[in-house]
Short mmCIF file of C-alpha atoms and ligand atoms in Angstrom, two decimals:
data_model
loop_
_atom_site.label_atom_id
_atom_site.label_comp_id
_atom_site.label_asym_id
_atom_site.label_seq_id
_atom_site.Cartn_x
_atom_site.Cartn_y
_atom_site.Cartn_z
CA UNK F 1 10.50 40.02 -33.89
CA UNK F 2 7.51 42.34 -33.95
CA UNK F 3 4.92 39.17 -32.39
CA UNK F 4 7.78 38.91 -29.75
CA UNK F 5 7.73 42.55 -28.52
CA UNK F 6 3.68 42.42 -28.83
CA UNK F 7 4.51 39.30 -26.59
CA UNK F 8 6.64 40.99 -24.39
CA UNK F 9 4.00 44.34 -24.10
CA UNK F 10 1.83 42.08 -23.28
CA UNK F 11 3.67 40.22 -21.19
CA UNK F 12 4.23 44.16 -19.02
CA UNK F 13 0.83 44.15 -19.28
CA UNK F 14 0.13 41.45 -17.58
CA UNK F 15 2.68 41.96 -14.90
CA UNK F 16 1.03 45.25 -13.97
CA UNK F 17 -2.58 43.59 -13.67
CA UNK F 18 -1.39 41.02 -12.10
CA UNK F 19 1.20 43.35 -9.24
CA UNK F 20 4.62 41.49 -8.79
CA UNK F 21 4.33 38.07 -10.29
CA UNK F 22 8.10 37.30 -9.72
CA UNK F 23 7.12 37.37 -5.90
CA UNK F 24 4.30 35.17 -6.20
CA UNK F 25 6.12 32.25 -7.75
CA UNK F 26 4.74 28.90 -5.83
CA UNK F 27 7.39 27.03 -2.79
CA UNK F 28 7.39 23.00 -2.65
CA UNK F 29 6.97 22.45 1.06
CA UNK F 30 7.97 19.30 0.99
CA UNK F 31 9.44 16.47 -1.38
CA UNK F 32 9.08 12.88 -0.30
CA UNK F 33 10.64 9.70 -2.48
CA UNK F 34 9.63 6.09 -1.32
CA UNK F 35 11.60 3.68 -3.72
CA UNK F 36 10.26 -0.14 -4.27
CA UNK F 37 10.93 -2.82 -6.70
CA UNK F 38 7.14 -2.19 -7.48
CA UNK F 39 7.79 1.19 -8.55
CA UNK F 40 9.06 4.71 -7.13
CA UNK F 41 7.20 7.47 -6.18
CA UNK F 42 8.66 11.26 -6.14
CA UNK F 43 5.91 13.29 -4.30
CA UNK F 44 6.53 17.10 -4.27
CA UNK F 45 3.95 19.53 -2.11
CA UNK F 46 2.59 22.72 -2.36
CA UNK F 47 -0.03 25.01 -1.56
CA UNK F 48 -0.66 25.58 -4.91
CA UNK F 49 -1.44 23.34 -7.82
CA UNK F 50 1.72 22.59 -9.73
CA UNK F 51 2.06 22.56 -13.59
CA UNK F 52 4.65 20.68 -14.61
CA UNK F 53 5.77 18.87 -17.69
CA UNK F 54 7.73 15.28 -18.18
CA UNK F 55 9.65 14.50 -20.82
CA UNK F 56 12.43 11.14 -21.40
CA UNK F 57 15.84 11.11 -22.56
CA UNK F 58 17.71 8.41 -23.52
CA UNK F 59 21.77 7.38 -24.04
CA UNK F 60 21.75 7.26 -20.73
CA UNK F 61 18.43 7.06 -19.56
CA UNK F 62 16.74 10.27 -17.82
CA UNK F 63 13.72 11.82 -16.77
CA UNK F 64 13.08 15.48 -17.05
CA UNK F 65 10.50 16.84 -15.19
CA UNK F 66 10.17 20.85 -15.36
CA UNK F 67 7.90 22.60 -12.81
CA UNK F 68 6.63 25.82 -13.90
CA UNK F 69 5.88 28.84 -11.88
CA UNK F 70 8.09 27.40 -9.16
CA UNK F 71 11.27 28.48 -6.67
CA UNK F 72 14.22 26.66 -6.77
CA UNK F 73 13.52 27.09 -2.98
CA UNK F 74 15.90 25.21 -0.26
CA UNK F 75 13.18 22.20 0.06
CA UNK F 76 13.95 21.15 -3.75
CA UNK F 77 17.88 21.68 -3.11
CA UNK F 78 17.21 18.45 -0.39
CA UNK F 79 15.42 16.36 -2.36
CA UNK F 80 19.01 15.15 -4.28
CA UNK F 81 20.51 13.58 -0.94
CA UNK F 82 17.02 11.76 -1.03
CA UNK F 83 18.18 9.27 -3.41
CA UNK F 84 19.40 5.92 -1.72
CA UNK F 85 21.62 3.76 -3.61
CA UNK F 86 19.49 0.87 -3.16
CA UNK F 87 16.99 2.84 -5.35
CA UNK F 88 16.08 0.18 -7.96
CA UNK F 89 15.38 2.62 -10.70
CA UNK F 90 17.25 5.85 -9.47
CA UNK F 91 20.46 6.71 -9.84
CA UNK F 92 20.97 10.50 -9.08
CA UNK F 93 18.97 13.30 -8.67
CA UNK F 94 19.65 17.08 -9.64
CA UNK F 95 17.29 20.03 -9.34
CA UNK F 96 18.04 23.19 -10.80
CA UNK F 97 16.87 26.61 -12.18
CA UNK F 98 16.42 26.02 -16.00
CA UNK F 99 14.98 29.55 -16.86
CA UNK F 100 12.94 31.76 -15.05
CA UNK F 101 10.29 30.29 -13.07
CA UNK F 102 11.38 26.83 -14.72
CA UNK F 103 12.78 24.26 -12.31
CA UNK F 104 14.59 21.21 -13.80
CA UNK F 105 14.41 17.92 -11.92
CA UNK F 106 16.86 15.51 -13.76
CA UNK F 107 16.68 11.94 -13.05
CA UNK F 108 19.89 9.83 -14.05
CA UNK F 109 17.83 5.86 -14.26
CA UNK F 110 19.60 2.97 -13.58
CA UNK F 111 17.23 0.69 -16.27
CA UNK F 112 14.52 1.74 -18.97
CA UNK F 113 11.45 2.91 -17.04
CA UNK F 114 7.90 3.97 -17.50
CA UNK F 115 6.97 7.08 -16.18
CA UNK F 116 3.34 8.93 -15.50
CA UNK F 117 3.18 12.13 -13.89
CA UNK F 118 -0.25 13.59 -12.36
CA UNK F 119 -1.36 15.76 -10.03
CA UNK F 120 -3.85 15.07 -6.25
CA UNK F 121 -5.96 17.55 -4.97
CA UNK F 122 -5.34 17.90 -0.84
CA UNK F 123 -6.73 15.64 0.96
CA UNK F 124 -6.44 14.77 5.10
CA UNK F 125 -2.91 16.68 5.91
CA UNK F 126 -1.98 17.10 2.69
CA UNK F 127 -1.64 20.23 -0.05
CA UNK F 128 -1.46 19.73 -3.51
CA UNK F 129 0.65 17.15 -4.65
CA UNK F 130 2.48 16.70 -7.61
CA UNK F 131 3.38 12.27 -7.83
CA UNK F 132 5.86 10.76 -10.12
CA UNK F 133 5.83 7.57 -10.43
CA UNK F 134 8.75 5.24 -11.90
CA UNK F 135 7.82 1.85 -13.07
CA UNK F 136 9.47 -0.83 -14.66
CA UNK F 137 8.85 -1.89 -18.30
CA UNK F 138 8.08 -4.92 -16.99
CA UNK F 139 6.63 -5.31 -13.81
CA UNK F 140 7.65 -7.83 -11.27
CA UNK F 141 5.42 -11.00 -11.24
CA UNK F 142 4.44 -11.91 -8.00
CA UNK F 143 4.38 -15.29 -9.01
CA UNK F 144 7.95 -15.56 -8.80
CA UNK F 145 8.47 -13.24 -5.86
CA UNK F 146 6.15 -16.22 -4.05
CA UNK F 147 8.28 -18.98 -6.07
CA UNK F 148 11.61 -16.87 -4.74
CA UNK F 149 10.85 -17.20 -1.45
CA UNK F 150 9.46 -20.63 -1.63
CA UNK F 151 12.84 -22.17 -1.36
CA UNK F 152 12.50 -24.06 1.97
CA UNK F 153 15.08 -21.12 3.61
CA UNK F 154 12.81 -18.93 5.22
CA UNK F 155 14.01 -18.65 8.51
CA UNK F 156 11.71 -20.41 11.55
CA UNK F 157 10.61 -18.17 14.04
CA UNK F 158 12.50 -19.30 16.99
CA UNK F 159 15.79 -18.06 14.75
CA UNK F 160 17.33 -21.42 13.88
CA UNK F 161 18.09 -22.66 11.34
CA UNK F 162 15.03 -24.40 9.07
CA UNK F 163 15.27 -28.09 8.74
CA UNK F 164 16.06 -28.71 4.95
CA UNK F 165 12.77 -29.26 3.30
CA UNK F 166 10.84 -29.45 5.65
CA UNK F 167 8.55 -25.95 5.19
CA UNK F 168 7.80 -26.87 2.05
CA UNK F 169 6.36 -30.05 1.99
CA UNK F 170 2.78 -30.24 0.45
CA UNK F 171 -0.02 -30.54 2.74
CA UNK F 172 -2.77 -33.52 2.62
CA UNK F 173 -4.38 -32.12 -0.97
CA UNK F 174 -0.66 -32.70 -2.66
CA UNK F 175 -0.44 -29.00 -2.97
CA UNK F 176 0.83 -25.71 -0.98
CA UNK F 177 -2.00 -23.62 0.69
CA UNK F 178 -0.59 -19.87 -0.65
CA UNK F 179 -1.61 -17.12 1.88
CA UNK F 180 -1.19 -13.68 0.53
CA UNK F 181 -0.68 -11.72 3.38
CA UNK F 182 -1.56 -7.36 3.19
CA UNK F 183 0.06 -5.21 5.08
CA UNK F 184 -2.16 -2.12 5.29
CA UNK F 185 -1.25 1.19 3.80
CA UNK F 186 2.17 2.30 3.10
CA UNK F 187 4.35 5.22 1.83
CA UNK F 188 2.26 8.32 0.57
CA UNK F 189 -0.27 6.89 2.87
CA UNK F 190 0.28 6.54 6.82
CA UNK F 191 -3.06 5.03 7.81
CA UNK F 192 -4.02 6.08 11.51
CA UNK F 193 -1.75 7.17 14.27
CA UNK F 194 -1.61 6.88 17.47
CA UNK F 195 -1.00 9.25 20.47
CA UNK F 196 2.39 8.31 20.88
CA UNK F 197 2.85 9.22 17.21
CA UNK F 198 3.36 5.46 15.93
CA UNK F 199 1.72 4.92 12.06
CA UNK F 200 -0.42 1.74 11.09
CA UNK F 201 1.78 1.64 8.13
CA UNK F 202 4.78 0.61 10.12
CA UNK F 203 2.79 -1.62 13.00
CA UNK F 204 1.01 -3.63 9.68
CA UNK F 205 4.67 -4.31 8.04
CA UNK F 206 5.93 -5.44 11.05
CA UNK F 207 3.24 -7.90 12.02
CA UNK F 208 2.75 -9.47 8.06
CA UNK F 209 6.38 -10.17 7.68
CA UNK F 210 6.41 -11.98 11.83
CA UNK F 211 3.04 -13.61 9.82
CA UNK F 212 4.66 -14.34 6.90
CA UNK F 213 7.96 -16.13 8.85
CA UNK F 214 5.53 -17.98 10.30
CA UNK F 215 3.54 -19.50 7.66
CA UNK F 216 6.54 -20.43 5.81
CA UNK F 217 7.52 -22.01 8.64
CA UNK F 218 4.94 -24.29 8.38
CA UNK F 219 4.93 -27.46 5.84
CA UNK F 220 2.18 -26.90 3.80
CA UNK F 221 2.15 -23.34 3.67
CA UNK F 222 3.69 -20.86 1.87
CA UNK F 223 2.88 -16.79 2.41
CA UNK F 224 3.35 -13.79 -0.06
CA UNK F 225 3.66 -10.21 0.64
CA UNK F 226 1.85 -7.39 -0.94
CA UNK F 227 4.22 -5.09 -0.15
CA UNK F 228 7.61 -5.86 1.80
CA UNK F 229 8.47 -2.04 2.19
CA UNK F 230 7.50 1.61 2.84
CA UNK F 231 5.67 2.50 -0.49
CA UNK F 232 2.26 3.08 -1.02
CA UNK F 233 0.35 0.38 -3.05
CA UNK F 234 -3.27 0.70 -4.65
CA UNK F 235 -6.23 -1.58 -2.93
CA UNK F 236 -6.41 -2.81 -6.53
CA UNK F 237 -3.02 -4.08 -7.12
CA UNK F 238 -3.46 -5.72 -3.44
CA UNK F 239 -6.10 -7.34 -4.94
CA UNK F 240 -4.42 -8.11 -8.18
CA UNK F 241 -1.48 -10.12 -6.38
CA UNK F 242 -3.54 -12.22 -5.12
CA UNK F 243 -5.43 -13.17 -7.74
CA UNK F 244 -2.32 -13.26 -10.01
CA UNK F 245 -0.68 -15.76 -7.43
CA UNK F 246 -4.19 -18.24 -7.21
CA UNK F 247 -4.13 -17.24 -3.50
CA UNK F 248 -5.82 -19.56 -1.42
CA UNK F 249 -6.37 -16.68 1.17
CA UNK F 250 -6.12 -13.58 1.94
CA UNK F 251 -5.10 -11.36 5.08
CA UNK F 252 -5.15 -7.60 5.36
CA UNK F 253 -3.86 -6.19 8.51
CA UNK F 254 -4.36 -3.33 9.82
CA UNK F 255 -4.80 -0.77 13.36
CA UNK F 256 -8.03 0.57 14.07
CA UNK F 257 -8.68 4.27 15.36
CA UNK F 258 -11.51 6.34 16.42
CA UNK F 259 -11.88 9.83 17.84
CA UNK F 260 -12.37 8.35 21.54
CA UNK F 261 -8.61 6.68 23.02
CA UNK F 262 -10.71 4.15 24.81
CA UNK F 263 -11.91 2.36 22.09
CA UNK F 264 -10.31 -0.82 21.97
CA UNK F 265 -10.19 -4.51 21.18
CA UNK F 266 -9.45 -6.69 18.13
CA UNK F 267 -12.40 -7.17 14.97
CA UNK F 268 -12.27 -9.15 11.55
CA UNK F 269 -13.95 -7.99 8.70
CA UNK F 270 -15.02 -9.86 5.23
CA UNK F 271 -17.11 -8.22 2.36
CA UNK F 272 -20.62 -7.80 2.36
CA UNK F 273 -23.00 -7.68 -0.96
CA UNK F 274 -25.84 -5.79 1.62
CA UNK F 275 -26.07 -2.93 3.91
CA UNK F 276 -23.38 -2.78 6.39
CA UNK F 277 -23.81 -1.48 9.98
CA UNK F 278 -22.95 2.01 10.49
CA UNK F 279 -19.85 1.29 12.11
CA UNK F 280 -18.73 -1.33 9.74
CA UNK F 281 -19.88 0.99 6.77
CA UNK F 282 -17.55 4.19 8.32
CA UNK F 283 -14.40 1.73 9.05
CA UNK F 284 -14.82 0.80 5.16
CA UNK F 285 -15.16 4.03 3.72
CA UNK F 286 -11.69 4.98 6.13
CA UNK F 287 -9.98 2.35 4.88
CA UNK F 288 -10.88 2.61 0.94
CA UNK F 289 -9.67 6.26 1.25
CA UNK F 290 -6.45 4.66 0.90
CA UNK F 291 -6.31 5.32 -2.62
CA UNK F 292 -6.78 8.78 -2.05
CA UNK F 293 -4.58 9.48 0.36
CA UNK F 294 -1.81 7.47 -1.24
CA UNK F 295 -2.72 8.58 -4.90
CA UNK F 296 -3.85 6.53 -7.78
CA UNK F 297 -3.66 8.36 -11.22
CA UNK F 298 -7.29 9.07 -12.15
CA UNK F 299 -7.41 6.63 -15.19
CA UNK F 300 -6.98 4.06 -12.66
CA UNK F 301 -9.14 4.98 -10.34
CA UNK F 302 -11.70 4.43 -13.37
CA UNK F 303 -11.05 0.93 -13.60
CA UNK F 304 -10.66 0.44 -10.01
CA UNK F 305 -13.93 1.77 -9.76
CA UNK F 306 -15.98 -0.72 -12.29
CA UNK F 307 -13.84 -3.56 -10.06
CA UNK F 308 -15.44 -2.36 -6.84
CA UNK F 309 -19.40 -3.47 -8.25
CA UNK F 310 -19.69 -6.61 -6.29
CA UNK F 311 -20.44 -9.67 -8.24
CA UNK F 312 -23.42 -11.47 -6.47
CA UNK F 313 -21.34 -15.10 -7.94
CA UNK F 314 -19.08 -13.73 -4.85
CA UNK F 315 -21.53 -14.42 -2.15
CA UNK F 316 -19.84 -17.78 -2.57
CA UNK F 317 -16.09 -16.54 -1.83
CA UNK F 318 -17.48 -14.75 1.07
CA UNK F 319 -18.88 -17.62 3.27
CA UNK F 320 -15.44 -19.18 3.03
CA UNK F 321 -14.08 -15.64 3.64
CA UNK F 322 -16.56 -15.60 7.08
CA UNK F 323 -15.33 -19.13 8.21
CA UNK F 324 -11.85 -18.13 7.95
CA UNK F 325 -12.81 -14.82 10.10
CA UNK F 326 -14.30 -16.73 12.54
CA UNK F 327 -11.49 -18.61 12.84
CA UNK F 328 -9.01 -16.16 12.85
CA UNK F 329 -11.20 -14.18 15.02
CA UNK F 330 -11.65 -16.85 18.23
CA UNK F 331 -7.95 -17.08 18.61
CA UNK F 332 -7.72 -13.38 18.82
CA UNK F 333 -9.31 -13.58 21.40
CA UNK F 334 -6.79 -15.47 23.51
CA UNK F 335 -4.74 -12.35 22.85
CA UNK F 336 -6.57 -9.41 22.77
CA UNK F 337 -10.10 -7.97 23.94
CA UNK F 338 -12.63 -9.02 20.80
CA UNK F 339 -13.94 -5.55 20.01
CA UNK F 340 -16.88 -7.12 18.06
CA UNK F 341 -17.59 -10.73 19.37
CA UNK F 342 -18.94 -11.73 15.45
CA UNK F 343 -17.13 -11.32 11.93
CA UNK F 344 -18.41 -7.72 10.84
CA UNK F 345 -18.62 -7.33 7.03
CA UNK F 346 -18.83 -4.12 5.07
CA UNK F 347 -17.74 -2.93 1.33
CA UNK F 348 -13.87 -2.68 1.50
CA UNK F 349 -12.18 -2.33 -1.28
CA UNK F 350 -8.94 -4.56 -0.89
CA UNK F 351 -11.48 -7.81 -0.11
CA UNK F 352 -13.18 -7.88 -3.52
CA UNK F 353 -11.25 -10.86 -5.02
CA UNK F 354 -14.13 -13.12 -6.18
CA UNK F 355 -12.46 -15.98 -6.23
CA UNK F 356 -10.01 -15.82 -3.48
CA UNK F 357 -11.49 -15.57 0.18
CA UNK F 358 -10.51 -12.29 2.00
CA UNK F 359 -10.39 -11.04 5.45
CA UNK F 360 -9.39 -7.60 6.75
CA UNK F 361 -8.07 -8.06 10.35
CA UNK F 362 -7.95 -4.62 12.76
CA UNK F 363 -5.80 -6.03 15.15
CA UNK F 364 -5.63 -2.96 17.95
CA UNK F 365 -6.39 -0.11 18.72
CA UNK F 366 -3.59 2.43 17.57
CA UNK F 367 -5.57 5.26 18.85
CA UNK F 368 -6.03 3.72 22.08
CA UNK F 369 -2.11 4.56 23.72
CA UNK F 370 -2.80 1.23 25.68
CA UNK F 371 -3.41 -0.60 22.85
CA UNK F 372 -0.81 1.65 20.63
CA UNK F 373 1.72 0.20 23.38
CA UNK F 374 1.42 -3.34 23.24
CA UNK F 375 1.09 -2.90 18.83
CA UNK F 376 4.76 -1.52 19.09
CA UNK F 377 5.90 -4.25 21.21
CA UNK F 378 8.02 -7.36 19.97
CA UNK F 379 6.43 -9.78 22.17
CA UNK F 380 2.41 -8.71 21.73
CA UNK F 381 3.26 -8.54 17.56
CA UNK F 382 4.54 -12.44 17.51
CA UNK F 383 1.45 -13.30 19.65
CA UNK F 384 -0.82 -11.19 17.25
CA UNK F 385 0.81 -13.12 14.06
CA UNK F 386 0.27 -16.31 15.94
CA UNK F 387 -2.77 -15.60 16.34
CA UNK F 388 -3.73 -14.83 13.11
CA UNK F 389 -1.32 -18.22 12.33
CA UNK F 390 -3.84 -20.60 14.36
CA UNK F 391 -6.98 -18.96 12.46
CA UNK F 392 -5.35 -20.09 8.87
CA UNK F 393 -4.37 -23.41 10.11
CA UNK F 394 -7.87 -24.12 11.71
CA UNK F 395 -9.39 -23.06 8.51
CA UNK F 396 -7.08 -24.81 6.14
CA UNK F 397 -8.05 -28.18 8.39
CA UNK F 398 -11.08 -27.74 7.72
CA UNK F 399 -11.39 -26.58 3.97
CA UNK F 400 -8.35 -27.47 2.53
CA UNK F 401 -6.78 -25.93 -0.73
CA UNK F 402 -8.07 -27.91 -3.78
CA UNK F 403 -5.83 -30.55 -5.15
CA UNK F 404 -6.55 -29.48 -8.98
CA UNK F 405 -5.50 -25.80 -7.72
CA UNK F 406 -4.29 -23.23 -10.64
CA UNK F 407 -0.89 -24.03 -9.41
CA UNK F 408 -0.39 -27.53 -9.41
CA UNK F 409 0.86 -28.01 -12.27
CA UNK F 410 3.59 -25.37 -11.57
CA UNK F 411 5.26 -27.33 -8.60
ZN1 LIG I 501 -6.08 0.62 8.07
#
């Protein structure tokens, strides 16, 4: 009793040194949840760093996640009708007052999860963020989200009806060419936007899933998506998929921007081991602050860092990766202004497979409202994936995918 009223004395202490703390209790400005069968994010923001502290209870599964030194202000009374049902890991939300300057975020699960809780510092228009991050116990394999959807039924771009068997018939090497296809960004992190207030992240989901249709429609061919939703995905899990899935190739799309609107025109990128160009080097260093912006957990930024050293053994991977961008790259330009008339290559991040040959494609313009036009419309994003369709095909001709391929023996 006597420690607790030395507690509490100091406690008035305190209070006086420190004027009114009850008044100077942090707000969330804003809560944000983007749910994915990959995992799901809860992203609360402040202007302050947040202390917080996670706990799990089970029979039935919940979360607990206590902020300290917080408001139960009217932003955290939204977050509940946040939730959608088709949450694969949420069930219900509730956010609460649990003592003073305590507030209790309880989340009902629908499965057994893994959770990990950190904290970003603000960065571009963010505050502080406090991320939590759902995952399954087991995470999906993307092997058999690309075996899924290798079913012959994907449907053909002119809307009817596929003829039965005939997408997935083998090309010449006995085996399906598997293009992992990236749509840039995602979630947490919006990439550019454009005058008209469109985000990369949306224009680069549309245009890989009108690619992906496409390739499937195609015998020979079969396409994967690193992400088919609104969530925010690490370059090196982009990476991972691909590798995980014996990709053949790899496409990352995405919508340039620079401070002047006229800039314009269509580029391809692949790796480089050397000095990029200035422009090539600033475009990289923009796009690897992905991770940043979107929020990877600083134990995995660690690893994602040692991934980054570039083998030399890749300088292989990225002459293949420099004939597909050429490819890719003249039948862009029946579509588009070429904004560089070569393939430019530079250090990004999401191209450092070694073994799999990668190209990053900056199809417009966003921050050109010409260009941001023609990205939002239906007709300019099927010629854009066509594009980018002819490119693959004219580079498959050419090199195609090894008959002794990892997954041969799988089919
Ligand atoms: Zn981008």
């Amino acid at each position: 009793m006597a420690g607790g009223r030395l507690a509490a004395l100091i406690g008035c202490l305190l209070v006086s040194l420190h004027g009114a703390p009850a008044l100077a209790q942090e707000q969330i400005v804003a809560t944000r949840i983007w749910p994915a069968r990959d995992y799901t994010r809860v992203t609360f923001e402040s202007k302050q760093p947040l202390k917080y502290e996670l706990f799990t209870v089970k029979q039935p599964q919940r979360l607990v996640l206590d902020i300290l030194d917080v408001d139960m202000g009217p932003t955290l009374a939204e977050l509940r009708g946040k939730v959608t049902e088709g949450d694969p890991y949420i069930k219900g939300l509730r956010a609460g007052r649990n003592r003073p300057g305590v507030v209790r975020i309880v989340l009902d699960l629908k499965t057994e999860v893994e959770a990990q809780a950190f904290t970003l510092a603000p960065i571009g228009d963010y505050g502080h963020r406090l991320v939590l991050d759902i995952h399954p116990l087991v995470p999906p394999d993307p092997l058999a989200a690309l075996l899924e959807s290798g079913d012959g039924l994907a449907p053909r771009e002119d809307g009817r009806a596929p003829s039965a068997g005939s997408a997935r018939r083998p090309g010449k090497a006995g085996r399906l060419a598997t293009i992992v296809i990236d749509a840039g960004h995602g979630g947490e992190d919006p990439g550019a936007r454009g005058r008209r207030g469109s985000y990369e992240k949306n224009v680069t989901l549309i245009i890989a899933k009108r690619l992906k249709a496409l390739v499937d429609a195609e015998p020979g061919m079969r396409a994967l998506l690193t992400r088919d939703g609104d969530y925010f995905l690490p370059l090196k899990l982009r990476v991972e998929k691909a590798r995980a899935v014996h990709a053949d190739l790899f496409v990352s799309i995405h919508a340039d921007s620079f401070m002047r609107p006229h800039a314009r025109g269509s580029s391809v990128f692949a790796l480089s081991t050397r000095r990029a160009s200035s422009e090539a080097a600033w475009l990289a260093r923009k796009e690897n602050a992905s991770d940043l912006i979107g929020g990877v957990e600083l134990r995995a930024k660690d690893r994602y860092l040692k991934q980054t050293l570039i083998d030399l053994s890749q300088t292989g991977t990225i002459d293949y990766s420099l004939k597909l961008g050429r490819a890719v790259l003249s039948q862009l330009g029946h579509v588009n202004t070429l904004h560089k008339p070569r393939v430019q290559q530079a250090g990004f991040a999401v191209l450092t497979a070694p073994d799999v040959p990668s190209i990053l494609v900056e199809t417009a313009f966003i921050s050109n409202p010409q260009e941001e036009k023609k990205l939002n419309d239906r007709g300019y994003q099927g010629r854009l994936a066509r594009a980018i369709l002819s490119g693959i095909k004219r580079y498959i001709e050419q090199n195609p995918p090894r008959p002794q391929g990892p997954l041969a023996s799988r089919e």
